[in-house]
Amino acid sequence: MAAVEPGKIRNVAVTGHRGTGKTSLVEAMLFQAGLVNRLGSIEQGSTVSDWDEDEQRRQMSISASLCHTDWQGRKINLIDTPGEPSFQGEAIAALRVVEGTLIVVSAVMGIEVQTGRVWERAEELGLSRVLFVNMLDRERADFYRVLEQLRNQFSTRAVAVHLPIGVEHEVSGIVDLLHMKAYTSPEGGKEAAPGEIPSDMADQVATYREQLLDSVVETDESLMERYLDGQELSDEEVAHALKDAVTRGEIFPVACGVATKNLGTTATLDLLVEGVPSPAKKDFDVHIDGAQSAAFVFKTVADPFAGRINIFRVIEGTVSSDSTLVNSRSHGKERVGQLLTLQGKEHESADEFGPGDLGAVAKLKDVLTGDLLLDKETGAEAPSIQFPEPVMSFAISPKAKGDEEKLGQALRRLSEEDPTLVVRRDQQTGEQLLSGLSQMHVEVAVDRLNRRFGVEVDLRPPRVPYLETIRKESKGHGRYKKQTGGRGQFGDCHIVLEPMEGRTGYEFVDKIVGGVIPQGFRPAVDKGIQEAMVHGELAGAPVQGVRVLLVDGSYHTVDSSEMAFKIAGSMAFKEAYGAADPVLLEPIMEVDVTVPDDAVGAVNGDLNSRRGRLHGMEPTGSGMTSIKAEVPMAEMLTYSQSLTSMTGGRGDYHMHFARYEEVPAHVAQKVMQEAQKEKEEVKV
Ligand SMILES: Nc1nc2c(ncn2[C@@H]2O[C@H](COP(=O)(O)OP(=O)(O)OP(=O)(O)O)[C@@H](O)[C@H]2O)c(=O)[nH]1
Ligand SMILES: [Mg+2]
């Protein structure tokens, strides 16, 4: 199969809120175009794009899937993305490689949280946007209410290009205002050729056709003049001007239909072909510095059997099977074997992909999402994708001893597939941490570890990386002496502890005068102290922010040894530490929560109960408020679930480490008791 010319390609990400019918609509488009011969359904788990077992079990999309269809002699690459916020990284990556997005909105629910997010992201990226109001057949569906909402909240340049015929379960077709034709319900079969508009809709059609014309002529001066002169504009002229305006992102056409009944599909496919710019018309803003061909990897699928599949967009030139490319990140050469055209999970061999096209390749050595592959090393840098930071962490460990290695490998694979899933080891607590965007995000990862990689795991809230420090100067004496026949042990030292500025760091100052402790043994005192500091006496947390002065001591010519001085050092430290008014420190997080205005009271109250300090509130528009606060990490371990329940899933938060602060006495008491209990359990 030869490469498709860029002018004949349309790259479209299908986006929107959870459960608005994106996957069903993609299915309908593939069916209408004849690429599948049966209309699959979510309920039967038979759609092309929700092919993964986890997706079918949960009846929701989890990963973006790439499909393609032929329409009017154009190849439309459709990336079906999940609406669930836990998997928003998928939509973010998809939006980066397309010229347009089809935003699906429920005719019952209207604009929802994720609708707003993709709208904003598309705006930032300057993408053409086609809106599809779906589920016209549902109870309380109201196309006109949703249209008004889109015009009020998003843009007055969102205009209806289709109108429903009938309401709710009686919806029987749609009017195409652009071509002035009607499509009637195919009852799940293929949409037939369009017919006449029902005569009882004449008034309505006239009103919205006028709204459409008004918007279109506003984008085209010569049309505007003639329109104001009262001249008749031809359908072709209007269609042409609309197409140009949509392509330039000046008009956002609002289509509608019923995805599960394959209604509205034809007119929407037409809109995508006409309104989304081809890659030939739009630059992909990446400098490849003189390479002849370049491909950008925006998605990676980890399959335990087929291996890794990288999905890419050709940025420049042609990428061919049996070629060699260089990875701009690792500088490693990659042998490209067989290229693949994807239709959900099905793949077909492809010989080459031309500029702007989307394709896939399996079994490259070291290629991950975000990598740029070039035909020669040019020093070009890959475009960046702004993925959200994970906010929820769990400590993860295998149920079966001996599975550590297997778990590590599986986690690596999963995080390659999903860059918003982060795996790391906490240096301080030693725990392996799995972080994601929500509880559900992490749970899906755990399901996959089990099913795909055969590793069962335990999840626990992570340990808080407490620290300990001292608040005043103190003295300590350590004397280690043993006389058991033969050679004995003798070490003896006096130290002074001083709190350090900034409560970080450690310093050992040798203040010995004369040779009361010989030079050779003094580092052993230091070592003994540092070892004692690894687990502080309060809660077993590392001690820091301490300066130690070694001021005095004594030794024995025969019995003294490094070992004895190490022990003496640690004894001196423990004595001095208790007298230095030690205190527990905890990490404080800077938290930024965005919630619907009506949830602000509840969310603030909850942050207060988590020992949070509010720093400010600001409306962010469209009915949302951003709240800034500082909250101890220990109180944020289970925040995700609480926020979801307080805001009905409409809340969102980010946090990052700010600094360490003293734990208030009553809280410290509990932490110390817990630590003590654990220490005893370990002994048992
Ligand atoms: N009545 C009706 N149901 C629909 C329509 N479109 C989709 N559905 C149903 O709505 C549910 C969600 O559909 P999906 O296609 O999975 O929606 P989605 O937007 O892909 O969902 P996520 O990928 O999870 O964000 C399924 O049960 C569909 O059968 C429609 O037009 N009318
Ligand atoms: Mg879906």
XYZ file of C-alpha atoms and ligand atoms in Angstrom:
717
model
C 0.000 0.000 0.000
C 1.473 3.315 -1.051
C 1.530 6.408 1.109
C -1.597 8.585 1.137
C -1.019 12.153 -0.059
C -1.209 14.596 2.837
C -4.002 16.548 1.139
C -6.183 13.462 1.354
C -5.690 12.876 5.088
C -7.800 14.131 7.991
C -6.516 13.531 11.515
C -9.256 13.743 14.107
C -9.219 13.086 17.863
C -12.656 12.131 19.165
C -12.876 13.692 22.607
C -15.380 14.666 25.274
C -16.707 13.794 28.688
C -17.010 10.247 29.960
C -19.798 8.193 28.426
C -21.026 10.698 25.852
C -20.846 8.094 23.076
C -17.438 8.716 21.492
C -16.634 5.054 21.003
C -20.156 4.376 19.712
C -19.849 7.260 17.261
C -16.490 6.033 15.960
C -18.089 2.627 15.514
C -20.966 4.177 13.564
C -18.557 6.090 11.331
C -16.569 2.937 10.550
C -19.799 1.082 9.867
C -21.278 3.799 7.666
C -18.081 3.949 5.633
C -18.150 0.184 5.200
C -15.007 -0.597 7.185
C -16.879 -2.903 9.504
C -19.964 -4.764 8.427
C -21.736 -4.877 11.766
C -22.465 -2.016 14.133
C -20.701 -3.110 17.326
C -21.963 -1.996 20.726
C -20.518 -1.081 24.108
C -22.985 -3.401 25.849
C -21.795 -6.412 23.861
C -18.162 -5.382 24.081
C -17.986 -5.567 20.307
C -16.743 -2.129 19.231
C -13.580 -1.735 17.203
C -11.978 0.816 19.473
C -12.807 -0.523 22.951
C -11.031 -3.804 22.206
C -9.200 -4.187 25.469
C -10.613 -6.608 28.051
C -10.496 -3.978 30.803
C -12.418 -1.561 28.601
C -15.085 -4.139 27.836
C -15.453 -5.181 31.464
C -15.764 -1.601 32.685
C -17.718 -0.482 29.598
C -15.544 2.565 29.176
C -12.528 3.553 27.127
C -9.200 3.430 28.939
C -6.665 3.851 26.131
C -6.782 5.896 22.975
C -7.289 3.703 19.897
C -6.416 4.534 16.372
C -8.894 3.710 13.615
C -9.238 4.903 10.058
C -11.995 5.221 7.551
C -12.355 6.237 3.928
C -14.862 8.929 3.104
C -15.215 10.988 -0.047
C -11.848 9.631 -1.157
C -10.191 10.890 2.025
C -8.517 8.855 4.717
C -9.854 9.958 8.102
C -7.630 8.856 10.980
C -9.838 8.724 14.059
C -8.324 8.554 17.528
C -11.013 7.503 19.985
C -10.018 8.827 23.412
C -11.342 8.025 26.890
C -13.458 10.667 28.633
C -12.712 9.476 32.167
C -10.377 12.065 33.756
C -8.128 9.293 35.103
C -7.069 8.614 31.523
C -6.961 12.180 30.238
C -3.304 11.744 29.288
C -4.585 9.733 26.307
C -6.665 12.618 24.957
C -3.864 15.086 25.628
C -1.415 13.046 23.557
C -3.968 12.519 20.784
C -4.791 16.222 20.544
C -1.094 16.933 20.018
C -0.977 15.056 16.696
C -4.218 16.038 14.967
C -5.506 19.058 13.082
C -9.032 18.751 14.402
C -11.137 17.293 17.161
C -14.683 15.983 17.197
C -16.017 16.868 20.641
C -18.941 14.677 21.641
C -21.481 16.150 24.077
C -24.501 14.456 25.611
C -27.826 16.021 24.605
C -29.023 15.308 28.158
C -26.032 16.481 30.183
C -24.664 19.265 27.991
C -21.206 20.631 28.816
C -19.425 18.603 31.513
C -16.013 18.929 33.165
C -14.032 17.046 30.567
C -15.824 18.865 27.717
C -14.403 22.110 29.093
C -10.937 20.658 29.439
C -10.694 19.387 25.883
C -12.187 22.611 24.584
C -9.451 24.601 26.319
C -6.705 22.255 25.195
C -7.943 22.440 21.586
C -8.013 26.222 21.887
C -4.379 26.287 23.086
C -3.355 24.049 20.215
C -5.377 26.043 17.666
C -7.323 22.989 16.487
C -10.432 22.969 14.343
C -13.381 21.811 16.402
C -16.558 20.036 15.364
C -19.136 19.484 18.119
C -21.492 16.513 18.066
C -24.541 16.542 20.316
C -25.241 12.857 20.819
C -27.975 10.797 22.479
C -30.838 12.768 20.969
C -32.998 9.681 21.578
C -32.605 9.743 25.354
C -35.204 11.010 27.770
C -34.732 14.732 28.538
C -32.444 15.154 25.551
C -32.620 18.745 24.316
C -30.484 19.754 21.386
C -31.464 23.429 21.558
C -30.659 23.791 25.250
C -27.224 22.267 24.695
C -26.649 24.454 21.640
C -27.389 27.571 23.711
C -25.073 26.359 26.444
C -22.270 25.820 23.930
C -22.821 29.308 22.508
C -22.897 30.892 25.965
C -20.051 29.044 27.593
C -17.717 28.214 24.730
C -18.231 30.529 21.813
C -20.957 32.354 19.930
C -19.199 31.008 16.881
C -20.569 27.555 17.757
C -23.440 27.237 15.279
C -25.876 24.458 14.460
C -25.295 22.770 11.124
C -27.744 19.961 11.904
C -31.129 19.901 13.622
C -32.910 16.860 15.062
C -36.180 15.657 13.555
C -38.416 14.603 16.449
C -37.514 14.481 20.131
C -36.298 11.893 22.627
C -37.268 8.330 21.687
C -39.218 9.656 18.733
C -36.218 11.236 17.098
C -36.284 9.946 13.544
C -33.674 11.864 11.629
C -31.599 14.995 11.254
C -31.681 18.019 8.977
C -28.414 19.042 7.333
C -28.667 22.850 7.292
C -25.686 23.193 5.053
C -26.892 21.051 2.189
C -30.570 21.555 3.113
C -31.316 17.835 3.155
C -32.737 15.411 5.685
C -31.386 12.043 6.806
C -33.940 9.745 8.347
C -33.277 7.061 10.898
C -31.847 3.940 9.392
C -32.880 1.846 12.463
C -29.309 0.846 13.020
C -28.681 0.025 9.379
C -26.692 2.169 7.001
C -27.855 5.720 6.566
C -29.516 6.077 3.181
C -29.193 8.941 0.725
C -30.690 12.157 2.074
C -34.236 13.242 1.300
C -36.487 16.254 1.674
C -36.760 18.248 4.904
C -40.118 17.636 6.647
C -42.394 20.575 5.793
C -43.499 21.168 9.396
C -39.919 22.141 10.265
C -39.759 24.997 7.777
C -39.768 27.804 10.379
C -37.212 26.221 12.625
C -34.973 25.387 9.710
C -35.217 28.956 8.421
C -34.243 30.391 11.836
C -31.158 28.223 12.267
C -30.153 28.445 8.627
C -30.118 32.211 9.132
C -28.015 31.917 12.266
C -25.619 29.762 10.291
C -25.482 32.209 7.385
C -24.923 35.135 9.744
C -21.928 33.395 11.255
C -20.534 32.297 7.927
C -20.719 35.678 6.201
C -19.008 37.263 9.207
C -15.905 35.300 8.298
C -15.881 36.358 4.652
C -15.958 40.032 3.675
C -17.086 39.674 0.063
C -19.926 37.365 1.060
C -20.853 39.779 3.824
C -21.223 42.663 1.360
C -23.464 40.690 -0.944
C -25.467 39.305 1.953
C -26.103 42.796 3.310
C -27.094 43.899 -0.182
C -29.801 41.305 0.005
C -28.329 39.098 -2.680
C -29.028 35.376 -2.628
C -25.971 33.250 -1.741
C -25.697 29.823 -3.313
C -25.477 26.685 -1.181
C -22.057 25.974 -2.651
C -20.758 29.410 -1.749
C -21.989 29.078 1.813
C -20.657 25.554 2.133
C -17.321 26.674 0.813
C -17.058 29.666 3.137
C -18.137 27.548 6.110
C -15.581 24.925 5.278
C -12.841 27.562 5.190
C -13.979 29.140 8.445
C -14.073 25.773 10.236
C -10.657 24.936 8.863
C -9.286 28.184 10.236
C -10.962 27.559 13.573
C -13.298 30.537 13.195
C -16.541 28.592 13.305
C -17.365 25.548 15.426
C -20.124 23.617 13.671
C -22.549 21.805 15.956
C -23.747 18.506 14.541
C -26.073 16.012 16.210
C -27.308 12.460 16.105
C -27.731 9.107 17.793
C -24.500 7.145 17.650
C -25.998 3.819 18.657
C -28.566 4.078 15.855
C -26.069 5.315 13.301
C -27.984 8.544 12.884
C -26.191 11.732 11.879
C -23.083 9.838 10.859
C -23.025 10.684 7.160
C -23.365 14.426 7.680
C -20.709 14.321 10.402
C -18.239 12.422 8.241
C -18.866 15.049 5.553
C -18.129 17.780 8.088
C -14.853 16.174 9.117
C -13.705 15.850 5.525
C -14.717 19.408 4.717
C -13.942 21.204 7.957
C -10.802 19.634 9.382
C -7.670 20.885 7.617
C -5.487 18.291 5.977
C -1.918 17.973 7.253
C -0.833 19.539 3.962
C -2.555 22.753 5.038
C -1.169 23.007 8.530
C 2.372 22.977 9.821
C 3.308 20.657 12.599
C 5.419 23.041 14.643
C 8.521 20.941 15.155
C 11.969 21.649 13.799
C 13.642 18.582 12.485
C 16.709 20.429 11.302
C 17.255 19.024 7.879
C 16.172 15.421 8.325
C 14.400 13.949 5.304
C 11.857 12.039 7.305
C 10.653 12.235 10.875
C 7.998 10.484 12.965
C 6.705 11.460 16.381
C 5.560 8.695 18.759
C 2.425 9.772 20.634
C 1.252 6.459 22.014
C 2.770 3.173 23.078
C 0.891 -0.048 23.671
C 2.510 -2.680 25.863
C 1.360 -6.105 24.895
C 2.909 -9.020 26.782
C 2.689 -11.172 23.648
C 3.038 -8.914 20.635
C 5.552 -6.752 22.484
C 5.618 -3.016 22.283
C 3.698 -1.176 19.566
C 4.548 2.466 18.931
C 1.938 4.653 17.257
C 3.317 7.670 15.470
C 2.573 10.636 13.297
C 4.795 11.208 10.299
C 5.956 14.797 10.576
C 8.086 14.989 7.484
C 8.872 12.800 4.504
C 7.936 9.158 4.276
C 8.553 6.400 6.774
C 8.982 2.976 5.167
C 9.073 -0.632 6.253
C 12.562 -2.137 6.357
C 14.342 1.119 7.080
C 16.523 2.467 9.851
C 15.683 5.471 12.005
C 17.524 7.259 14.809
C 15.863 8.078 18.110
C 16.578 11.732 18.947
C 16.379 11.019 22.691
C 18.687 8.015 22.988
C 20.603 8.565 19.722
C 20.156 4.822 19.226
C 19.537 3.336 15.789
C 16.226 1.575 15.377
C 15.533 -1.027 12.767
C 12.002 -0.501 11.442
C 10.647 -3.852 10.329
C 7.026 -4.081 9.285
C 4.859 -0.962 9.481
C 1.240 -1.405 10.498
C -2.095 0.240 9.809
C -4.290 -0.024 12.893
C -8.025 -0.528 13.141
C -8.425 -0.793 16.914
C -6.517 -3.931 17.778
C -6.476 -5.291 14.239
C -3.394 -4.558 12.244
C -2.598 -4.780 8.611
C 0.828 -4.525 7.030
C 1.718 -1.234 5.428
C 4.696 -0.422 3.226
C 4.980 3.246 4.031
C 3.341 6.260 5.623
C 3.559 9.690 4.056
C 3.694 13.116 5.714
C 0.885 13.791 8.168
C -0.333 10.209 8.294
C -0.700 8.144 11.476
C 0.718 4.634 11.615
C 2.257 2.053 13.898
C 5.316 -0.121 14.230
C 6.081 -3.048 16.512
C 9.195 -4.343 18.215
C 11.469 -1.319 18.183
C 14.210 -1.592 20.812
C 13.943 1.525 22.869
C 11.194 3.851 21.694
C 8.690 5.446 24.038
C 5.827 7.903 23.882
C 7.219 11.353 23.163
C 10.182 10.140 21.082
C 11.116 11.619 17.734
C 12.494 9.234 15.106
C 14.588 10.665 12.290
C 16.252 9.249 9.192
C 19.502 10.800 10.358
C 20.908 12.325 13.525
C 20.287 16.090 13.381
C 20.140 17.166 17.016
C 16.432 17.945 16.607
C 14.352 17.810 19.755
C 11.049 15.996 20.106
C 7.930 18.111 20.602
C 6.736 18.000 24.185
C 3.365 16.802 25.374
C 2.177 18.424 28.617
C 0.890 15.471 30.598
C -0.774 16.091 33.966
C 1.274 15.265 37.071
C 0.134 12.273 39.113
C -1.476 13.244 42.425
C -2.189 9.921 44.107
C 0.417 7.484 45.313
C 0.263 4.003 46.707
C 2.975 1.783 48.047
C 2.909 -1.346 45.915
C 4.418 -4.750 46.605
C 3.929 -8.242 45.180
C 1.703 -10.644 47.130
C 4.095 -13.491 46.455
C 7.671 -13.260 47.697
C 10.036 -13.566 44.775
C 7.770 -11.643 42.385
C 9.675 -8.368 42.928
C 11.562 -8.626 39.664
C 8.457 -9.538 37.669
C 6.525 -6.671 39.258
C 9.272 -4.180 38.504
C 9.302 -5.198 34.867
C 5.514 -5.129 34.501
C 5.329 -1.701 36.128
C 7.951 -0.412 33.731
C 5.911 -1.655 30.787
C 2.711 -0.077 32.094
C 4.325 3.277 32.694
C 5.788 3.187 29.196
C 2.267 2.779 27.911
C 0.856 5.522 30.134
C 3.161 8.447 30.943
C 0.780 9.689 33.655
C 1.449 6.494 35.608
C 4.699 6.983 37.489
C 6.735 4.346 39.285
C 9.532 5.235 41.665
C 11.219 4.124 44.833
C 11.105 6.485 47.796
C 14.712 6.803 48.909
C 13.735 7.567 52.438
C 11.022 5.038 53.181
C 12.367 2.442 50.738
C 8.883 1.805 49.389
C 8.067 1.213 45.723
C 5.469 3.851 44.852
C 2.919 3.762 42.073
C 1.421 7.184 41.377
C -1.454 8.086 39.115
C -4.196 10.615 38.506
C -6.845 8.955 40.664
C -7.755 5.875 42.633
C -9.377 4.393 39.527
C -6.260 5.038 37.483
C -4.159 3.021 39.921
C -6.814 0.303 40.241
C -6.908 -0.232 36.479
C -3.122 -0.536 36.524
C -3.402 -3.160 39.263
C -5.952 -5.129 37.212
C -3.574 -5.066 34.285
C -0.629 -6.204 36.384
C -2.701 -9.169 37.372
C -4.321 -10.084 34.080
C -1.649 -9.192 31.591
C 1.467 -9.863 33.555
C 0.280 -12.385 36.123
C 1.468 -10.431 39.178
C -0.805 -10.004 42.186
C -0.025 -7.000 44.326
C -0.886 -5.287 47.588
C -1.559 -1.564 47.677
C -1.121 0.500 50.814
C -1.175 4.206 51.455
C 2.461 5.263 51.234
C 4.472 6.095 54.314
C 4.886 9.745 54.958
C 8.583 10.630 54.738
C 8.855 12.204 58.187
C 12.118 13.696 59.375
C 13.421 14.442 62.836
C 15.501 17.358 64.033
C 16.576 19.106 67.244
C 15.561 22.464 68.695
C 18.279 23.216 71.224
C 21.880 22.618 72.104
C 22.691 19.617 74.278
C 25.501 17.457 75.541
C 26.024 13.727 75.450
C 28.533 11.227 76.723
C 29.187 7.752 75.381
C 31.485 5.269 77.047
C 31.792 1.762 75.732
C 33.864 -0.595 77.805
C 34.069 -4.373 77.768
C 36.484 -6.593 79.654
C 35.970 -10.253 78.832
C 39.296 -12.005 79.234
C 41.823 -11.376 76.449
C 41.599 -8.067 74.661
C 38.806 -5.701 75.778
C 36.899 -2.878 74.073
C 37.215 0.751 75.035
C 35.819 3.932 73.503
C 34.847 7.149 75.240
C 33.640 10.474 73.859
C 31.836 13.682 74.771
C 29.834 15.513 72.145
C 27.761 18.660 71.845
C 24.745 18.861 69.458
C 23.706 22.145 67.880
C 20.658 22.812 65.670
C 21.644 23.892 62.145
C 20.200 26.753 60.154
C 17.405 25.631 57.838
C 17.012 22.343 59.724
C 18.823 20.410 57.056
C 22.220 18.880 56.667
C 24.740 17.356 59.045
C 28.135 18.541 60.173
C 30.820 16.886 62.272
C 33.321 19.224 63.883
C 36.451 17.820 65.472
C 37.237 19.969 68.575
C 39.622 17.571 70.237
C 42.707 19.260 71.651
C 45.789 17.257 72.282
C 45.349 13.571 71.701
C 42.628 12.635 74.183
C 41.169 10.616 71.308
C 43.784 9.691 68.723
C 43.201 11.091 65.223
C 42.575 7.617 63.795
C 39.517 6.935 65.976
C 37.692 10.251 65.516
C 36.092 9.351 62.134
C 34.685 6.249 63.842
C 32.800 8.501 66.275
C 31.380 10.396 63.298
C 30.348 7.153 61.629
C 28.640 5.854 64.768
C 26.656 9.073 65.061
C 25.578 9.026 61.418
C 24.382 5.467 61.781
C 22.347 6.422 64.845
C 20.805 9.273 62.874
C 19.343 6.990 60.210
C 16.525 6.061 62.573
C 15.723 8.826 65.044
C 14.391 7.948 68.459
C 11.039 9.686 67.991
C 9.536 7.792 65.092
C 12.431 6.000 63.453
C 12.696 8.780 60.863
C 16.037 10.132 59.637
C 17.515 12.905 61.770
C 18.854 15.998 60.061
C 19.805 19.583 60.756
C 22.358 18.635 63.402
C 25.915 19.844 63.971
C 28.022 17.582 66.190
C 31.053 18.884 68.048
C 33.394 16.205 69.293
C 34.831 17.941 72.366
C 36.449 15.398 74.629
C 37.077 11.759 75.335
C 39.648 9.208 76.372
C 41.183 6.015 75.073
C 43.047 2.908 76.046
C 46.297 1.953 74.333
C 45.421 -1.719 73.999
C 41.596 -2.023 74.090
C 40.525 0.941 71.953
C 39.323 0.200 68.420
C 37.309 1.816 65.680
C 34.395 -0.408 66.571
C 34.463 0.711 70.188
C 34.527 4.394 69.236
C 31.699 3.897 66.764
C 29.556 2.447 69.506
C 30.585 5.182 71.934
C 29.658 7.796 69.304
C 26.233 6.332 68.826
C 25.682 6.139 72.608
C 26.731 9.768 73.026
C 24.370 10.805 70.239
C 21.390 9.009 71.757
C 21.962 10.655 75.121
C 22.422 14.116 73.625
C 19.489 13.694 71.231
C 16.994 13.110 74.020
C 18.136 16.304 75.695
C 18.103 18.429 72.527
C 14.323 18.844 72.425
C 13.904 16.714 69.287
C 10.893 17.219 67.079
C 9.162 15.462 64.209
C 8.986 17.217 60.832
C 6.425 16.475 58.133
C 6.230 17.404 54.446
C 3.786 20.178 53.655
C 2.207 20.196 50.217
C 1.085 23.154 48.200
C -2.342 22.145 46.961
C -4.358 23.686 44.160
C -7.949 22.483 44.031
C -10.410 23.444 41.302
C -14.054 22.856 42.197
C -17.519 23.965 41.104
C -18.536 27.183 42.894
C -21.296 25.446 44.829
C -18.817 23.002 46.374
C -16.387 25.651 47.649
C -17.816 25.697 51.202
C -17.640 21.937 51.634
C -14.180 21.680 50.098
C -12.760 24.475 52.257
C -14.259 22.950 55.393
C -12.719 19.622 54.484
C -9.286 21.175 53.848
C -9.536 22.801 57.275
C -10.239 19.487 58.909
C -7.101 18.199 57.192
C -5.022 20.806 59.024
C -4.900 22.851 55.817
C -4.206 26.569 55.643
C -6.125 28.394 52.946
C -4.067 30.836 50.919
C -6.539 32.124 48.422
C -9.507 31.574 46.200
C -10.119 32.728 42.704
C -12.936 32.150 40.230
C -11.583 30.549 37.070
C -14.691 31.210 34.996
C -17.356 28.759 33.809
C -18.607 28.243 37.351
C -15.376 26.921 38.829
C -13.198 28.227 41.656
C -9.541 27.571 42.269
C -8.568 27.163 45.920
C -4.960 27.365 47.040
C -3.924 25.867 50.348
C -1.057 24.269 52.200
C -1.814 20.884 53.681
C 0.388 18.270 55.378
C 1.071 15.326 53.071
C -0.154 12.916 55.744
C -3.643 14.398 55.372
C -3.698 14.179 51.579
C -3.177 10.430 51.163
C -6.866 9.758 50.597
C -7.898 13.128 49.232
C -8.793 11.942 45.751
C -11.834 9.931 46.856
C -13.104 12.664 49.177
C -12.850 15.307 46.499
C -14.710 13.114 44.047
C -17.566 12.578 46.489
C -17.738 16.244 47.545
C -17.899 17.493 43.959
C -19.608 14.663 42.127
C -16.437 14.062 40.177
C -16.201 17.638 38.971
C -13.283 18.591 41.215
C -9.653 18.394 40.311
C -6.435 18.971 42.223
C -2.683 19.141 41.922
C -0.095 19.303 44.603
C 3.594 19.537 45.048
C 6.023 19.534 47.912
C 6.559 22.913 49.589
C 8.716 22.336 52.687
C 9.058 20.493 55.984
C 7.368 21.777 59.119
C 7.087 20.653 62.732
C 4.307 18.183 63.378
C 1.939 19.592 66.033
C 2.371 17.784 69.370
C -0.993 15.972 69.413
C -0.443 14.596 65.913
C 3.194 13.734 66.612
C 2.057 11.657 69.576
C 0.043 9.392 67.266
C 2.799 9.102 64.683
C 5.276 8.099 67.388
C 2.903 5.524 68.848
C 2.365 4.018 65.394
C 6.112 3.871 64.805
C 6.631 2.226 68.178
C 3.965 -0.358 67.427
C 5.558 -1.186 64.102
C 8.974 -1.524 65.664
C 7.591 -4.044 68.146
C 5.807 -5.967 65.401
C 9.066 -6.265 63.509
C 10.769 -7.658 66.621
C 8.064 -10.321 67.099
N -29.484 6.024 23.890
C -28.246 6.223 23.444
N -27.216 5.631 24.051
C -25.991 5.860 23.565
C -25.742 6.708 22.470
N -24.421 6.743 22.236
C -23.857 5.946 23.153
N -24.791 5.409 23.957
C -24.571 4.518 25.107
O -23.889 5.262 26.087
C -22.913 4.479 26.761
C -21.540 5.103 26.603
O -21.161 5.046 25.247
P -19.644 5.046 24.787
O -19.651 4.982 23.326
O -18.879 4.021 25.537
O -19.234 6.474 25.312
P -17.735 7.057 25.363
O -17.881 8.503 25.194
O -16.880 6.332 24.421
O -17.335 6.708 26.855
P -15.833 6.793 27.478
O -14.908 6.248 26.477
O -15.878 5.982 28.720
O -15.604 8.223 27.769
C -23.016 3.105 26.151
O -23.865 2.351 26.960
C -23.653 3.355 24.789
O -24.382 2.260 24.322
C -26.873 7.333 21.855
O -26.760 8.110 20.908
N -28.080 7.052 22.385
Mg -15.097 5.424 24.689
